[in-house]
Coordinates of C-alpha atoms in Angstrom, one line a residue:
M7 CA -59.3 -19.4 30.5
G8 CA -55.7 -20.2 31.3
V9 CA -56.5 -23.9 31.6
E10 CA -58.4 -23.8 28.3
A11 CA -55.6 -21.9 26.6
G12 CA -53.0 -24.4 27.7
A13 CA -55.1 -27.4 26.8
Q14 CA -56.0 -26.0 23.4
A15 CA -52.3 -25.3 22.7
A16 CA -51.4 -28.9 23.6
R17 CA -54.2 -30.3 21.4
A18 CA -53.1 -28.1 18.5
R19 CA -49.6 -29.4 18.8
A20 CA -50.9 -33.0 19.2
L21 CA -52.7 -32.6 15.9
A22 CA -49.5 -31.4 14.3
V23 CA -47.8 -34.5 15.5
L24 CA -50.6 -36.7 14.1
R25 CA -50.4 -34.9 10.8
I26 CA -46.8 -35.8 10.5
R27 CA -47.8 -39.4 11.1
S28 CA -50.5 -39.1 8.4
R29 CA -48.1 -37.7 6.0
A30 CA -45.6 -40.5 6.6
L31 CA -48.4 -43.0 5.9
A32 CA -49.4 -41.1 2.8
V33 CA -45.9 -41.2 1.5
A34 CA -45.7 -44.9 2.1
L35 CA -49.0 -45.5 0.3
L36 CA -48.4 -43.1 -2.7
P37 CA -46.4 -45.6 -4.8
A38 CA -49.1 -48.3 -4.2
A39 CA -51.8 -45.9 -5.1
V40 CA -50.1 -44.9 -8.4
A41 CA -49.5 -48.6 -9.2
V42 CA -53.2 -49.4 -8.6
I43 CA -54.2 -46.6 -11.0
L44 CA -51.9 -47.9 -13.6
L45 CA -53.1 -51.5 -13.2
A46 CA -56.7 -50.4 -13.3
G47 CA -56.1 -48.4 -16.4
A48 CA -54.6 -51.4 -18.1
A49 CA -57.6 -53.5 -17.1
G50 CA -60.0 -51.0 -18.6
D51 CA -57.9 -50.5 -21.8
R52 CA -57.5 -46.8 -21.0
L53 CA -53.7 -46.7 -20.3
G54 CA -52.2 -48.9 -23.0
G55 CA -49.1 -48.7 -25.0
P56 CA -45.4 -49.5 -24.3
V57 CA -44.8 -46.4 -22.2
W58 CA -47.6 -47.2 -19.7
D59 CA -46.6 -50.9 -19.7
A60 CA -43.1 -50.0 -18.8
A61 CA -44.3 -47.7 -16.1
R62 CA -46.5 -50.5 -14.6
W63 CA -43.6 -53.0 -14.7
A64 CA -41.2 -50.5 -13.0
L65 CA -43.6 -49.0 -10.4
T66 CA -45.4 -52.1 -9.2
P67 CA -42.3 -53.8 -7.6
V68 CA -41.3 -50.5 -6.1
A69 CA -44.8 -50.1 -4.6
V70 CA -44.6 -53.6 -3.1
L71 CA -41.1 -52.9 -1.6
V72 CA -42.3 -49.6 -0.1
L73 CA -45.3 -51.2 1.4
L74 CA -43.3 -54.0 2.9
A75 CA -40.8 -51.5 4.3
A76 CA -43.6 -49.4 5.7
A77 CA -45.2 -52.4 7.2
G78 CA -41.9 -53.4 8.8
V79 CA -41.3 -50.0 10.3
A80 CA -44.9 -49.9 11.6
L81 CA -44.5 -53.3 13.1
V82 CA -41.3 -52.4 14.9
V83 CA -42.8 -49.1 16.2
A84 CA -45.9 -50.9 17.4
R85 CA -44.1 -53.8 19.1
A86 CA -41.1 -51.9 20.5
R87 CA -41.4 -51.5 24.3
P88 CA -41.3 -47.8 25.4
A89 CA -39.0 -47.0 28.2
M90 CA -40.5 -47.4 31.6
S91 CA -39.0 -45.8 34.7
P92 CA -37.8 -48.3 37.3
T93 CA -40.1 -47.8 40.4
V94 CA -41.4 -49.5 43.5
P95 CA -45.2 -50.2 42.9
V96 CA -47.5 -49.5 45.8
S97 CA -50.9 -51.2 45.8
E98 CA -54.0 -49.7 47.3
E99 CA -53.9 -52.4 50.0
A100 CA -50.4 -51.2 51.0
A101 CA -51.4 -47.5 51.1
P102 CA -55.1 -46.9 51.4
D103 CA -54.7 -43.5 52.9
L104 CA -52.4 -42.4 50.2
Y105 CA -54.8 -43.6 47.5
R106 CA -57.6 -41.9 49.3
M107 CA -55.7 -38.6 49.3
V108 CA -54.9 -38.9 45.6
R109 CA -58.5 -39.8 44.8
D110 CA -59.7 -36.8 46.7
L111 CA -57.3 -34.5 44.9
A112 CA -58.5 -35.8 41.5
D113 CA -62.1 -35.2 42.5
R114 CA -61.4 -31.6 43.5
L115 CA -59.4 -31.0 40.3
D116 CA -62.2 -32.6 38.2
V117 CA -59.7 -34.9 36.4
P118 CA -59.3 -38.6 36.0
A119 CA -57.5 -40.3 38.9
P120 CA -54.2 -42.0 38.2
S121 CA -54.5 -45.8 37.6
A122 CA -51.9 -46.7 40.3
I123 CA -49.1 -45.2 42.4
A124 CA -45.4 -46.1 42.4
L125 CA -42.4 -44.7 44.2
T126 CA -39.1 -43.6 42.7
P127 CA -35.8 -43.2 44.7
D128 CA -35.4 -39.6 43.7
C129 CA -36.8 -36.2 44.5
D130 CA -39.3 -35.8 41.6
S131 CA -42.9 -36.8 40.8
W132 CA -44.5 -37.3 37.4
L133 CA -47.2 -39.2 35.5
E134 CA -46.2 -42.1 33.4
D135 CA -48.2 -43.9 30.8
R136 CA -47.8 -47.7 31.1
T137 CA -50.6 -48.8 28.8
H138 CA -48.4 -50.3 26.1
P139 CA -49.1 -54.0 25.6
A140 CA -45.4 -54.7 26.1
H141 CA -45.6 -53.5 29.7
G142 CA -48.1 -56.3 30.3
P143 CA -51.4 -56.1 32.3
P144 CA -51.2 -55.4 36.0
P145 CA -51.5 -58.4 38.3
A146 CA -55.0 -59.7 39.1
E147 CA -54.9 -58.4 42.6
E148 CA -54.1 -54.9 41.3
H149 CA -56.9 -54.6 38.8
H150 CA -58.3 -51.5 40.5
D151 CA -58.8 -47.9 39.7
I152 CA -58.3 -45.4 42.5
A153 CA -61.0 -43.2 40.9
G154 CA -63.5 -45.3 42.9
P155 CA -64.8 -48.7 43.8
G156 CA -66.6 -50.9 41.4
K157 CA -66.7 -54.3 39.7
Q158 CA -63.3 -54.8 38.0
A159 CA -63.5 -58.4 37.0
H160 CA -64.5 -57.8 33.4
R161 CA -63.0 -54.4 32.8
R162 CA -60.0 -53.7 30.7
P163 CA -56.8 -52.6 32.5
P164 CA -56.9 -48.9 33.5
V165 CA -55.6 -46.5 30.9
A166 CA -54.9 -43.6 33.1
P167 CA -51.3 -42.9 33.8
V168 CA -49.4 -44.1 36.8
L169 CA -48.5 -41.5 39.5
V170 CA -44.8 -41.8 40.4
I171 CA -43.9 -40.1 43.7
G172 CA -40.3 -39.5 44.9
S173 CA -39.9 -41.6 48.0
P174 CA -37.9 -39.0 49.9
F175 CA -40.9 -36.8 49.8
L176 CA -43.0 -39.3 51.8
W177 CA -40.5 -39.3 54.7
W178 CA -39.5 -35.7 54.8
M179 CA -42.8 -33.9 53.8
R180 CA -45.8 -33.6 56.0
V181 CA -49.2 -34.9 54.6
A182 CA -50.4 -31.4 53.7
E183 CA -47.2 -30.5 52.0
L184 CA -47.2 -33.7 49.9
R185 CA -50.8 -33.0 48.9
A186 CA -49.8 -29.5 47.7
V187 CA -46.9 -30.8 45.7
L188 CA -48.9 -33.5 44.0
A189 CA -51.8 -31.3 43.0
P190 CA -50.2 -30.0 39.8
V191 CA -48.9 -33.4 38.9
I192 CA -52.3 -35.1 39.3
A193 CA -54.0 -32.2 37.4
G194 CA -52.0 -33.4 34.3
T195 CA -54.3 -36.5 34.0
G196 CA -56.9 -34.1 32.5
P197 CA -55.1 -33.1 29.4
S198 CA -53.5 -36.5 29.1
A199 CA -56.9 -38.1 28.7
H200 CA -57.6 -36.2 25.5
P201 CA -57.6 -38.7 22.6
D202 CA -55.4 -36.6 20.3
I203 CA -52.8 -35.9 23.0
A204 CA -52.8 -39.6 24.0
A205 CA -52.4 -40.7 20.4
A206 CA -49.6 -38.2 19.8
R207 CA -47.7 -39.4 22.9
R208 CA -48.1 -43.0 21.8
F209 CA -46.7 -42.2 18.4
V210 CA -43.7 -40.4 19.8
R211 CA -43.0 -43.0 22.4
G212 CA -43.2 -45.7 19.7
L213 CA -40.7 -43.9 17.6
D214 CA -38.3 -43.5 20.5
A215 CA -38.6 -47.2 21.4
A216 CA -38.0 -48.1 17.7
V217 CA -34.8 -46.1 17.7
A218 CA -33.7 -47.9 20.8
V219 CA -34.4 -51.3 19.2
A220 CA -32.5 -50.3 16.1
S221 CA -29.5 -49.1 18.1
A222 CA -29.2 -52.3 20.1
P223 CA -26.0 -54.3 19.1
R224 CA -26.6 -57.3 16.8
R225 CA -24.3 -59.7 15.0
E226 CA -26.4 -60.8 12.1
P227 CA -25.7 -58.6 9.1
V228 CA -29.2 -58.9 7.6
S229 CA -31.0 -57.8 10.8
R230 CA -28.5 -55.0 11.3
A231 CA -29.2 -53.7 7.8
V232 CA -33.0 -54.0 8.2
L233 CA -33.0 -52.3 11.6
A234 CA -30.6 -49.6 10.4
G235 CA -33.2 -48.6 7.9
V236 CA -36.0 -48.7 10.5
G237 CA -33.8 -46.5 12.8
W238 CA -33.2 -44.0 10.0
V239 CA -36.9 -43.7 9.3
A240 CA -37.8 -43.4 13.1
R241 CA -35.1 -40.7 13.6
L242 CA -36.4 -38.8 10.6
L243 CA -39.9 -38.8 12.0
L244 CA -38.7 -37.9 15.5
R245 CA -36.8 -34.9 14.2
S246 CA -39.9 -33.8 12.3
C247 CA -42.2 -33.9 15.3
R248 CA -39.7 -32.9 18.0
V249 CA -40.7 -29.3 18.3
H250 CA -44.4 -30.0 18.2
A251 CA -44.1 -32.8 20.9
A252 CA -42.1 -30.5 23.2
E253 CA -44.7 -27.7 22.8
M254 CA -47.5 -30.2 23.4
E255 CA -45.9 -31.2 26.7
R256 CA -45.4 -27.5 27.7
G257 CA -49.1 -26.9 27.0
V258 CA -50.1 -29.9 29.1
A259 CA -47.9 -28.7 32.0
A260 CA -49.3 -25.2 31.7
A261 CA -52.9 -26.5 31.7
A262 CA -52.2 -28.7 34.8
A263 CA -50.6 -25.8 36.7
E264 CA -53.5 -23.5 36.0
R265 CA -56.0 -26.1 37.1
A266 CA -54.1 -26.8 40.3
Q267 CA -54.0 -23.2 41.4
A268 CA -57.4 -23.7 43.1
V269 CA -56.1 -26.4 45.4
D270 CA -53.6 -25.6 48.3
Y271 CA -52.0 -22.8 46.3
G272 CA -50.6 -21.0 49.3
L273 CA -49.2 -24.1 50.9
R274 CA -47.6 -25.1 47.6
I275 CA -45.2 -22.2 47.9
V276 CA -44.0 -23.4 51.3
A277 CA -43.9 -27.0 50.1
Q278 CA -41.6 -26.2 47.2
E279 CA -39.0 -25.0 49.7
Q280 CA -39.2 -28.5 51.2
V281 CA -38.7 -30.0 47.7
G282 CA -35.4 -28.2 47.4
L283 CA -34.3 -29.1 50.9
A284 CA -35.2 -32.7 50.4
Y285 CA -33.2 -32.8 47.1
A286 CA -30.1 -31.4 48.9
G287 CA -30.3 -33.9 51.7
W288 CA -31.0 -36.8 49.5
D289 CA -28.1 -36.0 47.2
R290 CA -25.7 -35.6 50.2
L291 CA -27.0 -38.8 51.8
L292 CA -26.4 -40.8 48.6
T293 CA -22.9 -39.5 47.8
R294 CA -21.5 -39.2 51.4
V295 CA -23.2 -42.0 53.2
A296 CA -24.7 -44.6 50.9
L297 CA -21.9 -44.7 48.3
P298 CA -19.2 -45.9 50.7
A299 CA -21.5 -48.7 51.8
W300 CA -22.4 -49.7 48.2
R301 CA -18.7 -49.9 47.2
M302 CA -18.3 -52.5 50.0
G303 CA -21.2 -54.6 48.9
R304 CA -23.6 -53.3 51.6
W305 CA -26.7 -51.3 51.0
P306 CA -28.4 -49.2 53.7
S307 CA -31.9 -50.5 54.0
R308 CA -33.5 -47.3 55.3
L309 CA -32.3 -44.5 53.0
D310 CA -35.6 -42.5 53.2
A311 CA -35.5 -42.6 57.0
G312 CA -31.9 -41.4 56.7
V313 CA -33.1 -38.4 54.7
V314 CA -35.0 -37.2 57.8
A315 CA -32.0 -37.6 60.0
A316 CA -29.8 -35.8 57.5
L317 CA -32.1 -32.9 57.0
T318 CA -32.8 -32.7 60.7
E319 CA -29.0 -32.4 61.3
L320 CA -28.9 -29.8 58.5
S321 CA -31.6 -27.8 60.3
R322 CA -29.6 -27.9 63.5
R323 CA -26.4 -26.6 61.8
D324 CA -27.9 -24.1 59.3
R325 CA -29.5 -21.0 60.6
L326 CA -31.6 -20.7 57.4
A327 CA -33.1 -24.1 58.1
E328 CA -33.9 -23.7 61.8
G329 CA -37.6 -23.2 61.1
F330 CA -38.0 -26.5 59.3
A331 CA -37.3 -28.5 62.4
S332 CA -40.6 -27.4 63.9
R333 CA -42.5 -29.2 61.1
L334 CA -41.4 -32.6 62.4
G335 CA -44.2 -32.5 65.0
E336 CA -46.8 -32.8 62.2
R337 CA -47.9 -36.0 60.6
P338 CA -45.3 -37.3 58.1
A339 CA -46.5 -38.4 54.7
C340 CA -45.0 -41.9 55.2
D341 CA -47.9 -42.5 57.7
L342 CA -50.0 -42.9 54.6
L343 CA -48.3 -46.3 54.0
E344 CA -49.3 -49.4 55.9
E345 CA -45.7 -50.8 56.0
P346 CA -43.3 -47.8 55.6
G347 CA -40.4 -50.0 56.6
A348 CA -40.9 -52.5 53.8
V349 CA -41.5 -49.7 51.2
D350 CA -38.3 -47.9 52.4
E351 CA -36.3 -51.1 52.0
A352 CA -37.6 -51.7 48.5
A353 CA -36.8 -48.1 47.5
S354 CA -33.4 -48.3 49.1
L355 CA -32.5 -51.4 47.1
L356 CA -33.7 -49.8 43.9
A357 CA -31.7 -46.7 44.7
A358 CA -28.6 -48.9 45.0
R359 CA -29.3 -50.5 41.6
L360 CA -29.9 -47.2 39.8
F361 CA -27.1 -45.2 41.3
H362 CA -24.5 -47.9 41.8
G363 CA -25.5 -50.9 39.8
G364 CA -26.0 -53.4 42.6
P365 CA -27.8 -56.8 42.2
A366 CA -31.6 -57.2 42.2
G367 CA -31.6 -58.8 45.7
P368 CA -29.6 -59.5 48.8
G369 CA -26.8 -62.1 48.6
P370 CA -23.5 -63.1 50.2
D371 CA -21.8 -60.1 48.6
W372 CA -24.7 -57.7 48.7
S373 CA -26.4 -57.5 52.1
P374 CA -28.5 -54.8 53.8
V375 CA -27.2 -52.8 56.7
D376 CA -29.1 -51.0 59.4
W377 CA -28.2 -47.5 60.4
S378 CA -27.3 -48.7 63.9
E379 CA -24.8 -51.1 62.4
Y380 CA -23.3 -48.7 59.9
P381 CA -20.3 -47.5 61.9
D382 CA -19.1 -51.0 62.7
E383 CA -20.2 -52.8 59.6
V384 CA -19.3 -50.2 57.0
V385 CA -17.0 -47.5 58.5
D386 CA -14.7 -49.7 60.5
R387 CA -14.5 -52.3 57.8
K388 CA -14.0 -49.7 55.0
W389 CA -11.0 -48.2 56.9
R390 CA -9.4 -51.5 57.6
L391 CA -9.8 -52.7 54.0
D392 CA -8.3 -49.5 52.7
A393 CA -5.4 -49.7 55.2
A394 CA -4.8 -53.3 54.2
R395 CA -4.7 -52.4 50.5
L396 CA -2.3 -49.5 51.2
H397 CA 0.2 -51.8 53.0
R398 CA -0.3 -54.5 50.3
V399 CA 0.8 -52.0 47.7
L400 CA 3.7 -50.8 49.8
D401 CA 4.8 -54.5 50.0
T402 CA 4.8 -54.8 46.2
M403 CA 6.8 -51.6 46.0
G404 CA 9.5 -53.1 48.3
V405 CA 9.0 -50.4 51.0
R406 CA 10.5 -51.7 54.2
P407 CA 8.7 -51.5 57.6
A408 CA 9.4 -48.5 59.7
T409 CA 12.7 -48.4 61.6
G410 CA 13.6 -47.0 65.0
P411 CA 13.6 -48.0 68.6
A412 CA 9.8 -47.8 68.9
A413 CA 9.2 -49.9 65.7
P414 CA 7.7 -53.4 66.2
A415 CA 10.2 -56.1 65.7
T416 CA 7.7 -58.3 63.9
G417 CA 7.4 -56.0 61.0
A418 CA 3.7 -55.5 61.6
P419 CA 1.9 -52.8 59.6
T420 CA 2.1 -49.4 61.2
L421 CA 1.2 -45.8 60.4
S422 CA 4.9 -44.8 60.7
R423 CA 5.8 -46.9 57.7
V424 CA 3.4 -44.9 55.6
L425 CA 4.5 -41.5 57.0
D426 CA 8.2 -42.3 56.6
H427 CA 7.7 -43.3 53.0
L428 CA 5.7 -40.3 52.0
T429 CA 7.9 -37.8 53.9
D430 CA 9.9 -35.8 51.3
Q431 CA 12.0 -32.7 51.2
G432 CA 9.7 -30.9 48.8
T433 CA 10.5 -32.7 45.6
A434 CA 7.4 -32.2 43.5
W435 CA 6.2 -34.6 40.8
T436 CA 5.2 -33.2 37.4
A437 CA 3.6 -34.9 34.5
G438 CA 6.1 -36.7 32.3
S439 CA 8.7 -37.1 35.1
D440 CA 9.9 -40.4 36.4
P441 CA 8.3 -41.0 39.8
A442 CA 10.6 -43.9 40.5
G443 CA 13.7 -42.0 39.7
S444 CA 15.5 -42.0 43.0
P445 CA 14.1 -44.4 45.6
A446 CA 10.5 -43.4 44.8
G447 CA 11.5 -39.8 45.1
S448 CA 12.6 -40.1 48.8
P449 CA 15.5 -38.1 50.0
A450 CA 18.9 -39.7 50.1
G451 CA 19.7 -41.5 53.3
D452 CA 16.1 -42.0 54.4
P453 CA 16.2 -45.5 55.9
A454 CA 12.5 -46.0 55.4
A455 CA 13.0 -45.5 51.6
S456 CA 15.8 -47.9 51.2
G457 CA 15.4 -51.2 49.3
P458 CA 14.1 -51.9 45.9
H459 CA 11.7 -49.6 44.2
P460 CA 10.6 -51.1 40.9
A461 CA 9.3 -48.9 38.2
P462 CA 5.5 -48.6 38.0
S463 CA 3.8 -51.5 36.2
P464 CA 1.9 -50.9 32.9
G465 CA -1.3 -50.8 34.9
A466 CA 0.0 -48.0 37.1
A467 CA 1.6 -46.0 34.3
D468 CA -1.7 -44.9 32.7
P469 CA -2.9 -43.2 35.9
L470 CA 0.4 -41.4 36.2
E471 CA -0.3 -39.8 32.8
D472 CA -4.1 -39.3 33.1
E473 CA -4.8 -38.3 36.7
D474 CA -4.2 -34.8 38.1
L475 CA -1.2 -35.6 40.2
S476 CA 0.8 -32.6 39.4
G477 CA 1.8 -30.7 42.5
T478 CA 2.3 -33.8 44.6
T479 CA 5.6 -35.4 45.6
A480 CA 7.1 -38.2 43.7
P481 CA 6.4 -40.8 46.4
S482 CA 2.8 -39.7 46.6
A483 CA 2.4 -39.8 42.8
T484 CA 3.9 -43.3 42.6
L485 CA 1.8 -44.7 45.5
A486 CA -1.3 -43.1 44.2
A487 CA -0.9 -44.7 40.8
R488 CA -0.2 -48.1 42.3
L489 CA -3.3 -47.8 44.5
S490 CA -5.4 -46.8 41.5
A491 CA -4.2 -49.8 39.5
E492 CA -4.7 -52.2 42.4
L493 CA -8.2 -51.0 43.0
A494 CA -9.0 -51.3 39.3
R495 CA -7.8 -54.9 39.4
E496 CA -10.0 -55.7 42.4
E497 CA -13.1 -54.2 40.8
A498 CA -12.5 -56.0 37.5
A499 CA -12.2 -59.4 39.3
P500 CA -15.4 -61.5 39.2
S501 CA -17.4 -61.7 42.4
P502 CA -16.9 -65.0 44.3
A503 CA -20.6 -65.5 44.9
A504 CA -23.4 -64.7 42.4
P505 CA -26.2 -62.5 43.7
S506 CA -29.3 -64.4 44.8
P507 CA -32.6 -63.5 43.2
A508 CA -34.7 -60.9 44.9
S509 CA -37.3 -62.3 47.3
P510 CA -40.8 -61.1 46.9
S511 CA -41.9 -58.2 49.1
P512 CA -45.3 -56.7 49.8
T513 CA -44.7 -54.1 47.1
S514 CA -43.2 -56.4 44.4
D515 CA -44.8 -56.3 41.0
P516 CA -43.8 -58.7 38.2
A517 CA -45.2 -56.3 35.7
A518 CA -42.7 -53.6 36.8
L519 CA -39.6 -55.4 35.4
W520 CA -37.4 -53.2 33.4
D521 CA -34.3 -53.4 31.2
D522 CA -31.3 -53.3 33.5
R523 CA -28.6 -54.2 31.0
A524 CA -26.8 -50.8 31.5
L525 CA -26.6 -50.4 35.3
P526 CA -26.1 -48.0 36.9
L527 CA -28.5 -45.8 35.0
F528 CA -27.5 -42.7 37.0
P529 CA -24.0 -43.1 38.4
L530 CA -23.4 -40.7 41.3
Q531 CA -19.8 -39.8 40.8
P532 CA -17.1 -40.2 38.2
P533 CA -14.3 -42.6 39.1
R534 CA -12.1 -41.3 41.9
T535 CA -8.8 -39.8 40.9
A536 CA -5.5 -41.3 42.0
R537 CA -5.0 -38.3 44.4
E538 CA -8.4 -38.9 46.0
L539 CA -7.7 -42.6 46.4
L540 CA -4.4 -41.9 48.1
A541 CA -6.0 -39.4 50.5
D542 CA -8.8 -41.9 51.3
H543 CA -6.3 -44.7 52.0
L544 CA -4.0 -42.5 54.1
T545 CA -7.0 -41.2 56.1
A546 CA -8.2 -44.8 56.6
M547 CA -4.7 -45.7 58.0
V548 CA -4.8 -42.8 60.4
C549 CA -8.3 -43.7 61.6
C550 CA -7.2 -47.4 62.1
A551 CA -4.3 -46.2 64.2
A552 CA -6.6 -43.9 66.2
M553 CA -9.0 -46.8 66.9
D554 CA -6.3 -49.3 67.9
T555 CA -4.0 -47.0 69.9
A556 CA -6.1 -44.2 71.3
G557 CA -9.6 -45.7 71.8
A558 CA -11.3 -43.8 69.0
T559 CA -14.4 -45.2 67.4
P560 CA -16.0 -45.1 64.0
G561 CA -19.0 -42.9 63.5
L562 CA -21.6 -41.8 61.0
D563 CA -22.2 -38.2 60.2
W564 CA -25.5 -37.8 58.3
L565 CA -24.1 -35.0 56.1
D566 CA -20.5 -36.0 55.7
G567 CA -20.6 -39.8 56.0
P568 CA -17.9 -41.9 57.8
T569 CA -16.2 -40.0 60.6
L570 CA -13.8 -40.6 63.4
L571 CA -15.0 -40.1 66.9
I572 CA -12.5 -39.3 69.7
D573 CA -14.1 -39.2 73.2
G574 CA -17.5 -39.1 71.4
E575 CA -16.5 -35.9 69.4
R576 CA -16.2 -35.8 65.7
T577 CA -12.7 -34.9 64.3
A578 CA -13.0 -32.4 61.5
D579 CA -9.4 -31.2 61.0
L580 CA -7.7 -34.3 59.6
A581 CA -8.1 -33.7 55.9
P582 CA -5.9 -30.6 55.5
K583 CA -3.0 -32.4 57.3
V584 CA -3.3 -35.4 55.0
L585 CA -3.2 -33.2 51.9
T586 CA -0.1 -31.4 53.3
L587 CA 1.7 -34.8 53.5
I588 CA 0.6 -35.8 50.0
E589 CA 1.3 -32.5 48.2
D590 CA 4.3 -31.2 50.2
G591 CA 5.8 -34.4 51.7
D592 CA 5.6 -32.7 55.1
A593 CA 4.3 -35.0 57.8
T594 CA 5.0 -32.5 60.7
P595 CA 1.4 -31.2 60.9
L596 CA 0.0 -34.7 60.9
R597 CA 2.5 -35.9 63.5
V598 CA 1.7 -33.0 65.8
W599 CA -2.1 -33.8 65.4
L600 CA -1.4 -37.4 66.2
S601 CA 0.6 -36.5 69.3
Q602 CA -2.0 -34.2 70.6
L603 CA -4.7 -36.9 70.4
G604 CA -2.5 -39.6 71.9
I605 CA -2.4 -41.7 68.6
R606 CA 0.8 -43.9 68.4
P607 CA 1.9 -44.2 64.8
E608 CA 4.6 -46.7 65.6
K609 CA 2.1 -49.2 67.1
P610 CA 0.8 -52.1 64.9
V611 CA -2.7 -51.8 63.6
R612 CA -5.3 -54.5 62.8
L613 CA -6.0 -54.6 59.1
G614 CA -9.2 -55.8 57.4

């Protein structure tokens, strides 16, 4: 009864949406109908006289204009391409066991099977209708329906929705857990197959696509005016059917959930815990591990495999997650793929595009990196590039090299130069003050602070006003602003080499192209503040000194990203000492830490 109630509620709401469509059509046809009556009355000598003649002359042109406008709106709605989620398509040849599992689930749920399977680099799963003509027919080799074998040569393309699965689920979840998670999703193909629900969804998607078309920037005044009218009508109709469409989707979800209760219900409760854990590990892997590589023009090619490593490490550290590690002995869901490595690489590249805006394929400035190469190719290179930028900014500020008996005579870059410049007697910078007032805020008589200190450039002045730098010393505020402006200039500069087109992969699908004019679609983080940039660059300089003078090595922490290893052990107490220097101008805790680990700040370091 629950399934029938949910489905009936969804159908009732679908009919309400369709009634709005019918009323809109009736409104468009009403002037034409009245004009036809008036013209017919004149032909039959029934509606004669000057009043009726004036009505005919006035209403007929209006009816024609309304019909033309309605036809234009209908044409835009019909031809506008609905939004399609960017995914990695997976053919049945590439994952026969996965298709077999989905087919079996559909049979047990007594619903139509999805027409195809695709992966998304996110922790979510859903059904997506891709039957709009603008999406194009699937390639010839993929004209198959996973509902069962049969002759497909003369059949129309499948109309069932596509099953989109979060790629992290395949690598972290076991086969039974994935089956339990997908059961309520696949059950949604039943209500979706109802003609009224399908028609209502097509109408709403068409209106949404028409609004997107009308909102696109155009230079021609005529097209702008026409599409502005189309957009107004589409938005009006969307507002009219918004509540009914939302309730229709709730009814579909309720019907699917009720139907899926008969399949793996007990296991689904446990599997939902894995969904939350996978989301936490995926989010941390992207923000802490993948993002530093993306910013350098490298993209980790095995992100989904990294999820397993990250969550395994979390299971080791977190007592609440200890029980999850025992699951790893069971068959992982990625075994349902014929070439999991190729699928993982395609999903990793798509993740880089969605969350960072990278090119569509590898190139000179956008190359893949394996996890075994990550410490040397990403961590070491990132630290040295940041250290080089830090010293380059100090050069433009006129900061002299470090002085003293242990300082190198060649003026090579050292950590001491940075520490001496940022050391302050506690002069705090506040918004509106002049950070370059007295030798960059350094105490009088400081030899490291002598020399010219020009005022911040216009590009550095804006960060001084906008960023949260209050509570830092004047030298820190000035250096942070200069670093922010320098990094902004570097990011705005054009790339020296254009990205090469993506090479075809076993999972590539020309029909899955999508509009990528506004990448990234889902940026991971807001731009880093000037304070964060200074902390990152100072940390990088310390790590470079540790590697060059104390034998430290770059490392990868699956949960925290780039890390410094000394004697194979991760250092976790550097950040507080860096913040003390930035906020208080006190380098004593950092110098003590360096001395304890044998790091020589006065020795030259190799920059990127």
